[in-house]
Structure formats: C-alpha cells, structure tokens
PDB file of C-alpha atoms in Angstrom:
ATOM      1  CA  MET A  12      47.975 -72.728 -40.140  1.00  0.00           C
ATOM      2  CA  SER A  13      48.373 -68.969 -39.981  1.00  0.00           C
ATOM      3  CA  ASP A  14      50.878 -68.939 -42.850  1.00  0.00           C
ATOM      4  CA  ILE A  15      48.619 -71.165 -44.911  1.00  0.00           C
ATOM      5  CA  ASP A  16      45.654 -68.910 -44.237  1.00  0.00           C
ATOM      6  CA  ASP A  17      47.688 -65.860 -45.219  1.00  0.00           C
ATOM      7  CA  ARG A  18      48.763 -67.476 -48.485  1.00  0.00           C
ATOM      8  CA  ILE A  19      45.185 -68.440 -49.238  1.00  0.00           C
ATOM      9  CA  ALA A  20      44.039 -64.870 -48.570  1.00  0.00           C
ATOM     10  CA  VAL A  21      46.782 -63.472 -50.823  1.00  0.00           C
ATOM     11  CA  ASP A  22      45.937 -65.926 -53.608  1.00  0.00           C
ATOM     12  CA  THR A  23      42.255 -65.117 -53.272  1.00  0.00           C
ATOM     13  CA  THR A  24      42.916 -61.367 -53.476  1.00  0.00           C
ATOM     14  CA  ARG A  25      45.225 -61.826 -56.476  1.00  0.00           C
ATOM     15  CA  THR A  26      42.657 -63.973 -58.251  1.00  0.00           C
ATOM     16  CA  ALA A  27      39.882 -61.436 -57.577  1.00  0.00           C
ATOM     17  CA  THR A  28      42.071 -58.584 -58.845  1.00  0.00           C
ATOM     18  CA  LEU A  29      42.981 -60.441 -62.032  1.00  0.00           C
ATOM     19  CA  ARG A  30      39.325 -61.306 -62.558  1.00  0.00           C
ATOM     20  CA  ILE A  31      38.271 -57.657 -62.270  1.00  0.00           C
ATOM     21  CA  LEU A  32      41.089 -56.459 -64.533  1.00  0.00           C
ATOM     22  CA  GLY A  33      40.146 -59.052 -67.113  1.00  0.00           C
ATOM     23  CA  ALA A  34      36.507 -57.991 -66.936  1.00  0.00           C
ATOM     24  CA  ILE A  35      37.463 -54.324 -67.338  1.00  0.00           C
ATOM     25  CA  GLY A  36      39.603 -55.140 -70.372  1.00  0.00           C
ATOM     26  CA  THR A  37      36.741 -57.078 -71.909  1.00  0.00           C
ATOM     27  CA  ALA A  38      34.327 -54.228 -71.169  1.00  0.00           C
ATOM     28  CA  PHE A  39      36.664 -51.685 -72.784  1.00  0.00           C
ATOM     29  CA  ALA A  40      37.001 -53.830 -75.903  1.00  0.00           C
ATOM     30  CA  PHE A  41      33.246 -54.378 -76.100  1.00  0.00           C
ATOM     31  CA  ALA A  42      32.469 -50.665 -75.634  1.00  0.00           C
ATOM     32  CA  LEU A  43      35.002 -49.779 -78.344  1.00  0.00           C
ATOM     33  CA  GLY A  44      33.429 -52.304 -80.681  1.00  0.00           C
ATOM     34  CA  VAL A  45      29.948 -50.859 -80.157  1.00  0.00           C
ATOM     35  CA  TYR A  46      31.331 -47.334 -80.631  1.00  0.00           C
ATOM     36  CA  LEU A  47      32.998 -48.219 -83.935  1.00  0.00           C
ATOM     37  CA  LEU A  48      29.908 -50.099 -85.120  1.00  0.00           C
ATOM     38  CA  LEU A  49      27.637 -47.141 -84.410  1.00  0.00           C
ATOM     39  CA  GLU A  50      30.062 -44.747 -86.103  1.00  0.00           C
ATOM     40  CA  ALA A  51      30.196 -46.975 -89.160  1.00  0.00           C
ATOM     41  CA  VAL A  52      26.420 -47.365 -89.424  1.00  0.00           C
ATOM     42  CA  GLN A  53      25.519 -43.738 -88.592  1.00  0.00           C
ATOM     43  CA  PRO A  54      28.668 -41.569 -88.769  1.00  0.00           C
ATOM     44  CA  ASP A  55      26.764 -38.331 -88.169  1.00  0.00           C
ATOM     45  CA  GLY A  56      24.557 -39.381 -85.278  1.00  0.00           C
ATOM     46  CA  GLY A  57      25.021 -42.968 -84.156  1.00  0.00           C
ATOM     47  CA  LEU A  58      26.346 -41.935 -80.764  1.00  0.00           C
ATOM     48  CA  VAL A  59      23.268 -39.811 -80.102  1.00  0.00           C
ATOM     49  CA  SER A  60      21.186 -42.908 -79.542  1.00  0.00           C
ATOM     50  CA  PHE A  61      19.459 -44.658 -76.679  1.00  0.00           C
ATOM     51  CA  SER A  62      21.691 -47.699 -77.206  1.00  0.00           C
ATOM     52  CA  PHE A  63      24.919 -45.767 -76.700  1.00  0.00           C
ATOM     53  CA  LEU A  64      23.769 -43.203 -74.144  1.00  0.00           C
ATOM     54  CA  LEU A  65      21.906 -45.473 -71.726  1.00  0.00           C
ATOM     55  CA  VAL A  66      22.027 -49.175 -72.573  1.00  0.00           C
ATOM     56  CA  LEU A  67      25.769 -49.611 -73.207  1.00  0.00           C
ATOM     57  CA  PRO A  68      27.054 -48.131 -69.902  1.00  0.00           C
ATOM     58  CA  ALA A  69      24.510 -50.150 -67.904  1.00  0.00           C
ATOM     59  CA  ALA A  70      25.545 -53.336 -69.696  1.00  0.00           C
ATOM     60  CA  ILE A  71      29.304 -53.025 -69.279  1.00  0.00           C
ATOM     61  CA  THR A  72      28.952 -51.992 -65.628  1.00  0.00           C
ATOM     62  CA  ALA A  73      26.624 -54.921 -64.886  1.00  0.00           C
ATOM     63  CA  PHE A  74      29.134 -57.234 -66.572  1.00  0.00           C
ATOM     64  CA  VAL A  75      32.184 -55.958 -64.664  1.00  0.00           C
ATOM     65  CA  THR A  76      30.485 -55.876 -61.259  1.00  0.00           C
ATOM     66  CA  TYR A  77      29.195 -59.447 -61.686  1.00  0.00           C
ATOM     67  CA  VAL A  78      32.541 -60.849 -62.814  1.00  0.00           C
ATOM     68  CA  GLY A  79      34.232 -59.085 -59.919  1.00  0.00           C
ATOM     69  CA  ASP A  80      31.847 -60.623 -57.388  1.00  0.00           C
ATOM     70  CA  PRO A  81      30.817 -64.073 -58.653  1.00  0.00           C
ATOM     71  CA  MET A  82      30.158 -65.405 -55.140  1.00  0.00           C
ATOM     72  CA  ALA A  83      27.999 -62.411 -54.123  1.00  0.00           C
ATOM     73  CA  ARG A  84      30.218 -61.533 -51.169  1.00  0.00           C
ATOM     74  CA  ARG A  85      31.204 -57.913 -51.812  1.00  0.00           C
ATOM     75  CA  ASN A  86      29.489 -55.072 -49.988  1.00  0.00           C
ATOM     76  CA  ARG A  87      27.339 -52.324 -51.416  1.00  0.00           C
ATOM     77  CA  ALA A  88      30.254 -49.877 -51.624  1.00  0.00           C
ATOM     78  CA  TYR A  89      31.816 -52.029 -54.344  1.00  0.00           C
ATOM     79  CA  TYR A  90      28.703 -51.676 -56.492  1.00  0.00           C
ATOM     80  CA  LEU A  91      28.475 -47.926 -55.865  1.00  0.00           C
ATOM     81  CA  THR A  92      32.091 -47.104 -56.704  1.00  0.00           C
ATOM     82  CA  MET A  93      32.722 -49.452 -59.627  1.00  0.00           C
ATOM     83  CA  PRO A  94      30.613 -47.382 -62.125  1.00  0.00           C
ATOM     84  CA  LEU A  95      32.560 -44.251 -61.178  1.00  0.00           C
ATOM     85  CA  TRP A  96      35.967 -45.838 -61.718  1.00  0.00           C
ATOM     86  CA  LEU A  97      35.013 -47.849 -64.784  1.00  0.00           C
ATOM     87  CA  LEU A  98      33.045 -45.239 -66.716  1.00  0.00           C
ATOM     88  CA  GLY A  99      35.340 -42.415 -65.616  1.00  0.00           C
ATOM     89  CA  ALA A 100      38.283 -44.304 -67.123  1.00  0.00           C
ATOM     90  CA  VAL A 101      36.341 -45.042 -70.329  1.00  0.00           C
ATOM     91  CA  MET A 102      35.481 -41.373 -70.838  1.00  0.00           C
ATOM     92  CA  LEU A 103      38.989 -40.119 -70.068  1.00  0.00           C
ATOM     93  CA  ILE A 104      40.538 -42.615 -72.472  1.00  0.00           C
ATOM     94  CA  SER A 105      38.079 -41.575 -75.193  1.00  0.00           C
ATOM     95  CA  ILE A 106      39.590 -38.071 -75.370  1.00  0.00           C
ATOM     96  CA  PRO A 107      43.096 -39.024 -76.632  1.00  0.00           C
ATOM     97  CA  VAL A 108      42.238 -42.382 -78.217  1.00  0.00           C
ATOM     98  CA  LEU A 109      38.948 -41.633 -79.981  1.00  0.00           C
ATOM     99  CA  ARG A 110      39.603 -37.886 -80.193  1.00  0.00           C
ATOM    100  CA  GLU A 111      36.297 -36.993 -78.657  1.00  0.00           C
ATOM    101  CA  GLY A 112      36.013 -33.382 -77.538  1.00  0.00           C
ATOM    102  CA  ILE A 113      35.828 -32.402 -73.893  1.00  0.00           C
ATOM    103  CA  ILE A 114      32.295 -31.053 -74.359  1.00  0.00           C
ATOM    104  CA  CYS A 115      31.009 -34.414 -75.594  1.00  0.00           C
ATOM    105  CA  VAL A 116      32.598 -36.121 -72.597  1.00  0.00           C
ATOM    106  CA  VAL A 117      31.147 -33.593 -70.145  1.00  0.00           C
ATOM    107  CA  MET A 118      27.662 -34.005 -71.594  1.00  0.00           C
ATOM    108  CA  LEU A 119      27.984 -37.774 -71.652  1.00  0.00           C
ATOM    109  CA  ALA A 120      29.243 -38.170 -68.077  1.00  0.00           C
ATOM    110  CA  PRO A 121      25.964 -37.710 -66.118  1.00  0.00           C
ATOM    111  CA  LEU A 122      24.041 -40.069 -68.421  1.00  0.00           C
ATOM    112  CA  TRP A 123      26.716 -42.744 -68.371  1.00  0.00           C
ATOM    113  CA  ILE A 124      27.250 -42.542 -64.608  1.00  0.00           C
ATOM    114  CA  ALA A 125      23.497 -42.753 -63.926  1.00  0.00           C
ATOM    115  CA  SER A 126      23.088 -45.637 -66.362  1.00  0.00           C
ATOM    116  CA  GLY A 127      26.136 -47.396 -64.938  1.00  0.00           C
ATOM    117  CA  MET A 128      24.728 -47.056 -61.436  1.00  0.00           C
ATOM    118  CA  ALA A 129      21.504 -48.647 -62.659  1.00  0.00           C
ATOM    119  CA  GLY A 130      23.425 -51.574 -64.141  1.00  0.00           C
ATOM    120  CA  ALA A 131      25.426 -52.048 -60.960  1.00  0.00           C
ATOM    121  CA  TYR A 132      22.269 -51.866 -58.816  1.00  0.00           C
ATOM    122  CA  LEU A 133      20.555 -54.465 -61.004  1.00  0.00           C
ATOM    123  CA  THR A 134      23.493 -56.817 -60.564  1.00  0.00           C
ATOM    124  CA  TYR A 135      23.554 -56.174 -56.819  1.00  0.00           C
ATOM    125  CA  ARG A 136      19.884 -57.095 -56.551  1.00  0.00           C
ATOM    126  CA  LEU A 137      20.198 -60.166 -58.776  1.00  0.00           C
ATOM    127  CA  ARG A 138      23.484 -61.523 -57.450  1.00  0.00           C
ATOM    128  CA  GLY A 139      23.040 -65.011 -56.105  1.00  0.00           C
ATOM    129  CA  ARG A 140      19.797 -65.334 -58.073  1.00  0.00           C
ATOM    130  CA  ALA A 141      21.058 -64.842 -61.602  1.00  0.00           C
ATOM    131  CA  GLY A 142      21.746 -68.541 -62.087  1.00  0.00           C
ATOM    132  CA  ASP A 143      24.627 -69.387 -64.383  1.00  0.00           C
ATOM    133  CA  GLY A 144      27.133 -66.529 -64.373  1.00  0.00           C
ATOM    134  CA  GLY A 145      28.135 -67.016 -67.986  1.00  0.00           C
ATOM    135  CA  THR A 146      24.526 -66.734 -69.114  1.00  0.00           C
ATOM    136  CA  TYR A 147      24.017 -63.544 -67.107  1.00  0.00           C
ATOM    137  CA  CYS A 148      27.165 -61.924 -68.511  1.00  0.00           C
ATOM    138  CA  MET A 149      26.300 -62.846 -72.086  1.00  0.00           C
ATOM    139  CA  ALA A 150      22.764 -61.550 -71.609  1.00  0.00           C
ATOM    140  CA  VAL A 151      23.791 -58.108 -70.344  1.00  0.00           C
ATOM    141  CA  LEU A 152      26.401 -57.700 -73.100  1.00  0.00           C
ATOM    142  CA  ALA A 153      23.804 -58.658 -75.694  1.00  0.00           C
ATOM    143  CA  LEU A 154      21.456 -55.865 -74.587  1.00  0.00           C
ATOM    144  CA  PRO A 155      23.226 -53.005 -76.468  1.00  0.00           C
ATOM    145  CA  LEU A 156      23.376 -55.095 -79.646  1.00  0.00           C
ATOM    146  CA  ILE A 157      19.665 -55.903 -79.384  1.00  0.00           C
ATOM    147  CA  ALA A 158      18.846 -52.249 -78.652  1.00  0.00           C
ATOM    148  CA  MET A 159      20.763 -51.185 -81.771  1.00  0.00           C
ATOM    149  CA  GLN A 160      18.456 -53.371 -83.874  1.00  0.00           C
ATOM    150  CA  VAL A 161      15.236 -52.231 -82.212  1.00  0.00           C
ATOM    151  CA  GLU A 162      15.935 -48.529 -81.845  1.00  0.00           C
ATOM    152  CA  PRO A 163      15.627 -47.564 -85.559  1.00  0.00           C
ATOM    153  CA  MET A 164      12.028 -48.822 -85.459  1.00  0.00           C
ATOM    154  CA  ILE A 165      11.087 -46.391 -82.670  1.00  0.00           C
ATOM    155  CA  PRO A 166      10.317 -42.807 -83.785  1.00  0.00           C
ATOM    156  CA  VAL A 167      12.356 -40.120 -82.048  1.00  0.00           C
ATOM    157  CA  GLN A 168      10.411 -37.093 -80.852  1.00  0.00           C
ATOM    158  CA  GLN A 169      11.257 -33.633 -82.163  1.00  0.00           C
ATOM    159  CA  ALA A 170      11.351 -30.562 -79.934  1.00  0.00           C
ATOM    160  CA  THR A 171      12.199 -26.873 -80.087  1.00  0.00           C
ATOM    161  CA  ALA A 172      13.562 -24.630 -77.364  1.00  0.00           C
ATOM    162  CA  THR A 173      14.527 -21.011 -76.811  1.00  0.00           C
ATOM    163  CA  VAL A 174      17.343 -19.747 -74.608  1.00  0.00           C
ATOM    164  CA  SER A 175      17.084 -16.114 -73.450  1.00  0.00           C
ATOM    165  CA  ARG A 176      19.312 -13.848 -71.395  1.00  0.00           C
ATOM    166  CA  SER A 177      18.937 -10.161 -70.495  1.00  0.00           C
ATOM    167  CA  VAL A 178      21.102  -7.379 -69.125  1.00  0.00           C
ATOM    168  CA  ILE A 179      20.500  -3.767 -68.081  1.00  0.00           C
ATOM    169  CA  VAL A 180      22.775  -1.373 -69.955  1.00  0.00           C
ATOM    170  CA  ASN A 181      23.408   2.206 -68.829  1.00  0.00           C
ATOM    171  CA  ALA A 182      22.860   3.633 -72.293  1.00  0.00           C
ATOM    172  CA  SER A 183      19.976   4.565 -74.562  1.00  0.00           C
ATOM    173  CA  PRO A 184      18.620   2.312 -77.334  1.00  0.00           C
ATOM    174  CA  ALA A 185      20.058   4.731 -79.909  1.00  0.00           C
ATOM    175  CA  ASP A 186      23.537   4.257 -78.469  1.00  0.00           C
ATOM    176  CA  ILE A 187      23.201   0.481 -78.271  1.00  0.00           C
ATOM    177  CA  TRP A 188      21.688  -0.094 -81.720  1.00  0.00           C
ATOM    178  CA  PRO A 189      24.986   0.171 -83.703  1.00  0.00           C
ATOM    179  CA  LEU A 190      26.482  -2.521 -81.458  1.00  0.00           C
ATOM    180  CA  LEU A 191      23.602  -4.904 -82.212  1.00  0.00           C
ATOM    181  CA  ARG A 192      24.327  -4.531 -85.899  1.00  0.00           C
ATOM    182  CA  GLY A 193      27.788  -5.901 -85.246  1.00  0.00           C
ATOM    183  CA  ILE A 194      31.076  -5.316 -83.427  1.00  0.00           C
ATOM    184  CA  PRO A 195      33.848  -5.980 -85.970  1.00  0.00           C
ATOM    185  CA  ASP A 196      36.817  -5.692 -83.632  1.00  0.00           C
ATOM    186  CA  VAL A 197      36.275  -7.673 -80.427  1.00  0.00           C
ATOM    187  CA  ARG A 198      39.440  -7.406 -78.386  1.00  0.00           C
ATOM    188  CA  PRO A 199      40.960 -10.063 -76.087  1.00  0.00           C
ATOM    189  CA  GLY A 200      39.571  -9.716 -72.571  1.00  0.00           C
ATOM    190  CA  GLU A 201      36.254  -8.199 -73.637  1.00  0.00           C
ATOM    191  CA  GLY A 202      33.026  -9.920 -72.713  1.00  0.00           C
ATOM    192  CA  ALA A 203      32.409 -12.223 -69.760  1.00  0.00           C
ATOM    193  CA  TRP A 204      34.237 -15.249 -68.410  1.00  0.00           C
ATOM    194  CA  THR A 205      32.167 -18.392 -68.995  1.00  0.00           C
ATOM    195  CA  VAL A 206      32.660 -22.085 -68.319  1.00  0.00           C
ATOM    196  CA  THR A 207      31.531 -22.978 -71.837  1.00  0.00           C
ATOM    197  CA  GLN A 208      34.100 -20.823 -73.603  1.00  0.00           C
ATOM    198  CA  ASP A 209      36.947 -20.402 -71.122  1.00  0.00           C
ATOM    199  CA  VAL A 210      36.986 -23.938 -69.686  1.00  0.00           C
ATOM    200  CA  LEU A 211      35.363 -26.217 -72.265  1.00  0.00           C
ATOM    201  CA  GLY A 212      36.852 -24.421 -75.246  1.00  0.00           C
ATOM    202  CA  VAL A 213      33.883 -23.253 -77.315  1.00  0.00           C
ATOM    203  CA  PRO A 214      35.172 -20.421 -79.558  1.00  0.00           C
ATOM    204  CA  ARG A 215      34.506 -16.811 -78.585  1.00  0.00           C
ATOM    205  CA  PRO A 216      33.285 -14.194 -81.081  1.00  0.00           C
ATOM    206  CA  ILE A 217      36.028 -12.009 -82.515  1.00  0.00           C
ATOM    207  CA  GLY A 218      33.942  -9.899 -84.877  1.00  0.00           C
ATOM    208  CA  ALA A 219      30.677  -9.367 -86.776  1.00  0.00           C
ATOM    209  CA  TYR A 220      29.627  -6.883 -89.437  1.00  0.00           C
ATOM    210  CA  MET A 221      26.650  -6.124 -91.669  1.00  0.00           C
ATOM    211  CA  LEU A 222      26.386  -6.497 -95.430  1.00  0.00           C
ATOM    212  CA  GLY A 223      23.494  -4.256 -96.385  1.00  0.00           C
ATOM    213  CA  GLU A 224      20.635  -2.794 -94.340  1.00  0.00           C
ATOM    214  CA  GLY A 225      17.211  -4.006 -93.285  1.00  0.00           C
ATOM    215  CA  VAL A 226      15.399  -7.287 -93.824  1.00  0.00           C
ATOM    216  CA  GLY A 227      17.293  -9.390 -96.346  1.00  0.00           C
ATOM    217  CA  ALA A 228      20.709  -8.088 -95.328  1.00  0.00           C
ATOM    218  CA  THR A 229      23.381 -10.440 -94.002  1.00  0.00           C
ATOM    219  CA  ARG A 230      25.316 -10.281 -90.773  1.00  0.00           C
ATOM    220  CA  MET A 231      28.737 -11.946 -91.057  1.00  0.00           C
ATOM    221  CA  ALA A 232      30.062 -13.551 -87.866  1.00  0.00           C
ATOM    222  CA  ASN A 233      33.615 -14.683 -87.148  1.00  0.00           C
ATOM    223  CA  TRP A 234      34.316 -16.751 -84.024  1.00  0.00           C
ATOM    224  CA  GLY A 235      37.909 -17.720 -84.776  1.00  0.00           C
ATOM    225  CA  ARG A 236      39.315 -21.203 -85.395  1.00  0.00           C
ATOM    226  CA  GLN A 237      37.720 -20.977 -88.851  1.00  0.00           C
ATOM    227  CA  VAL A 238      34.262 -20.771 -87.254  1.00  0.00           C
ATOM    228  CA  ARG A 239      32.509 -18.389 -89.640  1.00  0.00           C
ATOM    229  CA  PHE A 240      28.810 -18.246 -90.430  1.00  0.00           C
ATOM    230  CA  ARG A 241      26.099 -15.960 -91.779  1.00  0.00           C
ATOM    231  CA  GLU A 242      23.018 -14.517 -90.127  1.00  0.00           C
ATOM    232  CA  HIS A 243      20.298 -13.525 -92.608  1.00  0.00           C
ATOM    233  CA  ILE A 244      18.254 -10.628 -91.244  1.00  0.00           C
ATOM    234  CA  VAL A 245      14.535 -11.395 -90.866  1.00  0.00           C
ATOM    235  CA  ASP A 246      13.607  -8.657 -88.354  1.00  0.00           C
ATOM    236  CA  TRP A 247      14.847  -5.058 -88.555  1.00  0.00           C
ATOM    237  CA  GLN A 248      13.438  -2.350 -86.295  1.00  0.00           C
ATOM    238  CA  PRO A 249      16.152   0.279 -85.669  1.00  0.00           C
ATOM    239  CA  GLY A 250      16.343   1.201 -81.999  1.00  0.00           C
ATOM    240  CA  ARG A 251      14.104  -1.727 -81.035  1.00  0.00           C
ATOM    241  CA  SER A 252      15.065  -5.150 -82.379  1.00  0.00           C
ATOM    242  CA  ILE A 253      17.089  -7.136 -84.864  1.00  0.00           C
ATOM    243  CA  GLY A 254      16.596 -10.824 -85.710  1.00  0.00           C
ATOM    244  CA  TRP A 255      18.196 -13.329 -88.035  1.00  0.00           C
ATOM    245  CA  ARG A 256      18.157 -16.830 -89.412  1.00  0.00           C
ATOM    246  CA  PHE A 257      21.415 -18.743 -88.980  1.00  0.00           C
ATOM    247  CA  ASP A 258      23.229 -20.077 -92.036  1.00  0.00           C
ATOM    248  CA  PHE A 259      25.927 -22.623 -91.140  1.00  0.00           C
ATOM    249  CA  ARG A 260      26.806 -23.801 -94.630  1.00  0.00           C
ATOM    250  CA  GLY A 261      30.470 -24.718 -94.961  1.00  0.00           C
ATOM    251  CA  LEU A 262      30.773 -26.559 -91.653  1.00  0.00           C
ATOM    252  CA  ASP A 263      33.429 -28.846 -93.118  1.00  0.00           C
ATOM    253  CA  ALA A 264      35.929 -26.008 -92.787  1.00  0.00           C
ATOM    254  CA  TRP A 265      35.339 -25.574 -89.061  1.00  0.00           C
ATOM    255  CA  GLN A 266      38.290 -26.530 -86.886  1.00  0.00           C
ATOM    256  CA  PHE A 267      36.199 -27.574 -83.931  1.00  0.00           C
ATOM    257  CA  THR A 268      36.973 -30.472 -81.625  1.00  0.00           C
ATOM    258  CA  ASP A 269      33.423 -31.709 -80.978  1.00  0.00           C
ATOM    259  CA  ARG A 270      32.297 -33.048 -84.341  1.00  0.00           C
ATOM    260  CA  HIS A 271      29.062 -34.397 -82.792  1.00  0.00           C
ATOM    261  CA  LEU A 272      28.016 -30.911 -81.662  1.00  0.00           C
ATOM    262  CA  MET A 273      27.827 -29.008 -84.925  1.00  0.00           C
ATOM    263  CA  PRO A 274      24.948 -26.478 -84.844  1.00  0.00           C
ATOM    264  CA  ASP A 275      23.396 -27.820 -88.056  1.00  0.00           C
ATOM    265  CA  SER A 276      23.288 -31.602 -87.702  1.00  0.00           C
ATOM    266  CA  ARG A 277      20.609 -34.236 -88.178  1.00  0.00           C
ATOM    267  CA  TYR A 278      19.690 -34.124 -84.485  1.00  0.00           C
ATOM    268  CA  PHE A 279      20.468 -30.530 -83.466  1.00  0.00           C
ATOM    269  CA  LYS A 280      20.002 -27.259 -85.366  1.00  0.00           C
ATOM    270  CA  VAL A 281      20.377 -23.695 -84.125  1.00  0.00           C
ATOM    271  CA  THR A 282      17.747 -21.924 -86.218  1.00  0.00           C
ATOM    272  CA  THR A 283      17.136 -18.257 -85.363  1.00  0.00           C
ATOM    273  CA  GLY A 284      18.218 -15.566 -82.929  1.00  0.00           C
ATOM    274  CA  GLY A 285      18.210 -11.860 -82.275  1.00  0.00           C
ATOM    275  CA  TYR A 286      18.262  -8.916 -79.872  1.00  0.00           C
ATOM    276  CA  ARG A 287      15.442  -6.858 -78.381  1.00  0.00           C
ATOM    277  CA  MET A 288      15.707  -3.559 -76.505  1.00  0.00           C
ATOM    278  CA  GLU A 289      13.327  -2.096 -73.952  1.00  0.00           C
ATOM    279  CA  PRO A 290      13.879   1.277 -72.218  1.00  0.00           C
ATOM    280  CA  VAL A 291      13.485   0.901 -68.450  1.00  0.00           C
ATOM    281  CA  ALA A 292      14.504   4.444 -67.389  1.00  0.00           C
ATOM    282  CA  PRO A 293      16.169   7.477 -68.950  1.00  0.00           C
ATOM    283  CA  GLY A 294      19.564   6.296 -70.126  1.00  0.00           C
ATOM    284  CA  ARG A 295      18.910   2.687 -69.097  1.00  0.00           C
ATOM    285  CA  THR A 296      17.895  -0.116 -71.448  1.00  0.00           C
ATOM    286  CA  ARG A 297      17.153  -3.792 -71.038  1.00  0.00           C
ATOM    287  CA  VAL A 298      18.802  -5.766 -73.841  1.00  0.00           C
ATOM    288  CA  THR A 299      17.561  -9.330 -74.411  1.00  0.00           C
ATOM    289  CA  ILE A 300      19.069 -11.933 -76.688  1.00  0.00           C
ATOM    290  CA  ASP A 301      17.144 -15.015 -77.824  1.00  0.00           C
ATOM    291  CA  THR A 302      18.454 -18.155 -79.512  1.00  0.00           C
ATOM    292  CA  ARG A 303      16.102 -20.811 -80.814  1.00  0.00           C
ATOM    293  CA  TYR A 304      17.030 -24.342 -81.771  1.00  0.00           C
ATOM    294  CA  TRP A 305      15.511 -27.638 -82.899  1.00  0.00           C
ATOM    295  CA  MET A 306      16.499 -31.092 -81.651  1.00  0.00           C
ATOM    296  CA  GLN A 307      15.610 -34.698 -82.256  1.00  0.00           C
ATOM    297  CA  THR A 308      17.328 -36.965 -79.734  1.00  0.00           C
ATOM    298  CA  PRO A 309      16.232 -39.822 -77.483  1.00  0.00           C
ATOM    299  CA  VAL A 310      16.922 -37.550 -74.489  1.00  0.00           C
ATOM    300  CA  ASN A 311      15.426 -34.200 -75.493  1.00  0.00           C
ATOM    301  CA  ALA A 312      14.767 -33.036 -71.926  1.00  0.00           C
ATOM    302  CA  TYR A 313      18.372 -33.764 -70.978  1.00  0.00           C
ATOM    303  CA  SER A 314      19.658 -32.058 -74.142  1.00  0.00           C
ATOM    304  CA  ARG A 315      17.565 -28.998 -73.318  1.00  0.00           C
ATOM    305  CA  LEU A 316      19.418 -28.614 -70.002  1.00  0.00           C
ATOM    306  CA  TRP A 317      22.772 -28.495 -71.774  1.00  0.00           C
ATOM    307  CA  GLY A 318      21.378 -26.128 -74.393  1.00  0.00           C
ATOM    308  CA  GLU A 319      20.379 -23.784 -71.586  1.00  0.00           C
ATOM    309  CA  ILE A 320      23.892 -23.963 -70.114  1.00  0.00           C
ATOM    310  CA  PHE A 321      25.974 -23.696 -73.280  1.00  0.00           C
ATOM    311  CA  LEU A 322      23.871 -21.208 -75.234  1.00  0.00           C
ATOM    312  CA  GLY A 323      23.186 -19.253 -72.036  1.00  0.00           C
ATOM    313  CA  ASP A 324      26.925 -18.848 -71.465  1.00  0.00           C
ATOM    314  CA  ILE A 325      27.449 -17.688 -75.044  1.00  0.00           C
ATOM    315  CA  GLU A 326      24.596 -15.175 -74.729  1.00  0.00           C
ATOM    316  CA  ASN A 327      25.921 -13.846 -71.419  1.00  0.00           C
ATOM    317  CA  ASN A 328      29.282 -13.225 -73.054  1.00  0.00           C
ATOM    318  CA  LEU A 329      27.683 -11.353 -75.967  1.00  0.00           C
ATOM    319  CA  LEU A 330      25.564  -9.206 -73.643  1.00  0.00           C
ATOM    320  CA  ALA A 331      28.587  -8.401 -71.475  1.00  0.00           C
ATOM    321  CA  LEU A 332      30.470  -7.303 -74.587  1.00  0.00           C
ATOM    322  CA  ILE A 333      27.602  -5.024 -75.665  1.00  0.00           C
ATOM    323  CA  ARG A 334      27.258  -3.527 -72.181  1.00  0.00           C
ATOM    324  CA  GLN A 335      30.989  -2.855 -71.897  1.00  0.00           C
ATOM    325  CA  ARG A 336      31.130  -1.136 -75.264  1.00  0.00           C
ATOM    326  CA  ALA A 337      27.943   0.878 -74.752  1.00  0.00           C
ATOM    327  CA  GLU A 338      28.817   2.096 -71.274  1.00  0.00           C
ATOM    328  CA  ARG A 339      32.395   2.869 -72.281  1.00  0.00           C
ATOM    329  CA  SER A 340      31.059   5.081 -75.071  1.00  0.00           C
TER     330      SER A 340
END
C-alpha cells in the first residue's frame, strides 16, 4: 500500500505541475495577444491604459492561481507567491522579446504586482464557490477584453506637476550665472551619481550652449545618444533667473530604449523649466531648478511619483554639475 500511495502522490504532483505550467503558458500567450492588440490599436499610448496596467495582470494571475488549485486545497502562501513568480517572469521576458526598456519595466512592476495580488486574493476568496471552473477562467480572461472596449468611453483626467530641487553653492550669483546659460563641455565623472541615469540608463547631459541673448534666445542641449533638444528662453534676469520652454521636435532621431517614455507624447509632456538663484550669505547662493510637465494617464497620482523620482534625479545631477564648476572656479 505504501508503494501505491507513493505512486499516487507522485502522479498527483506531476499532474499539478503540468497543470500550472500549462496555465502559465496560456497566460503568457494571452498577455502577449492583449499587448499586440493594444499596440496595433494605439501604437503611441495603448499600454498606458487601465486595461493593460491594472486589469490584465489581475486577470492572468486569477486564471493561473485557479487552474493550479482547482480543488481549493493549496494554502495562502501559494496565492501570495504566484503573482511574484508569474508577473516577474512576464516582465523579464518582455525586455528581450518585446524590447521594452528597463525603465518601463521598473515603472510597471509595482502596478502589476499589486494588481496580480488582487487577482490572486479574489481567487483565494472565491475558490470553492466559483462554480464551474471553466466558466470562472473564461470570465476572468474576458475582463481585459471588455475593459478595452469600455475604457475609450471614459474620459481620462489631465494633471500638471512641478519637480523642484535646490542646492547651496559656495559662490556668488554673478559667478554662477554663466553656468546657468550653459556648460558646453561636460566631462565624464562630473555631476552626481543617480539611479535614473547610472542604473536605469537615462542619458546624461554632455553639453548646452546659448544661441543669442535674452527672451527669445535658444538654449541648445545635447544629452548624447542622439538626444538633442532646444530650450526657448521665456525668462531672462541676469544674476537672478533663467527659464525656458522645451522643444522636443525631432524625437524620431532619438536612440532611446523606452519608446513609451518620450517627453512629448500624447499622455506625457515636459513643458517648461528653469533656474532661480537666491543669495543666502556673502559668497553663498541657493540655486533652484524647476521642471514642469503635463500628463493624462489613468494613474496620474502614480505617474507623479515616478516623475518626482526620475526628474528629481536629473535635476540633482544638473545642480551637482553647476556646484562643482562654480566652486572649482
């Protein structure tokens, strides 16, 4: 009897493993299909949608966890860990297969994990009460497709935000002012180490220079990797402040990995920026940089958090560069 019991246990484990692997394969294929459908319908913003960001991960996780536990016998740990393994694998595979940039994956991860946890929790609560398993699985997989049809009818809220950073520089405003106009020869190693630029790969500035003087002039910025843009001067107070309006025309030439994160898209636009100086003591000046942007996404509050992180890192690097140059002078 012991040998028979052991064989039954082995067969049961093998069957459960094959069932889970089959469910994961089906979930991968379904997620890929939804991805390609959204890209085909809205190539410049289909992935920035409620259907893709929140409904899809919940649906595929609910499907896999149910198929892997049809008799409602697994413990809570199974439902807590499955979203991490499943969605982690989906996001890692998307980098080489779909050529998504690391920044997109990093931004997507918290939303997908949270949504996947919600889908797994729903299945955990409904297991044993969901009735026919096939009906439940078909219903959860239908949710993203239904959401894709309904979502265009729901208006998406617009929002604006400003990211600011400041630094105290041991120099006078007169000494700092030429650096705010532009530093044409940024050298390797200058500036500050940041996660956004040194880990996630956002380009670092390598030079900027002015064409003309005063309001109406243009500041030319070069960030390498063919990332070049213009800044049209709208505020010019020598020794006090300089401000500009960003001009990102020619984005098609940018060699940038995250095509969904261009700074002039239908759901995200970096609009204006500038520096301000305030003397705080003889030979000491507070330099502040502001960057303003507009967004229209189904998760504006969440997007604002990443804007604070990414743009804040970029601003910290620029301020560190100005401080190093000014204090070295």
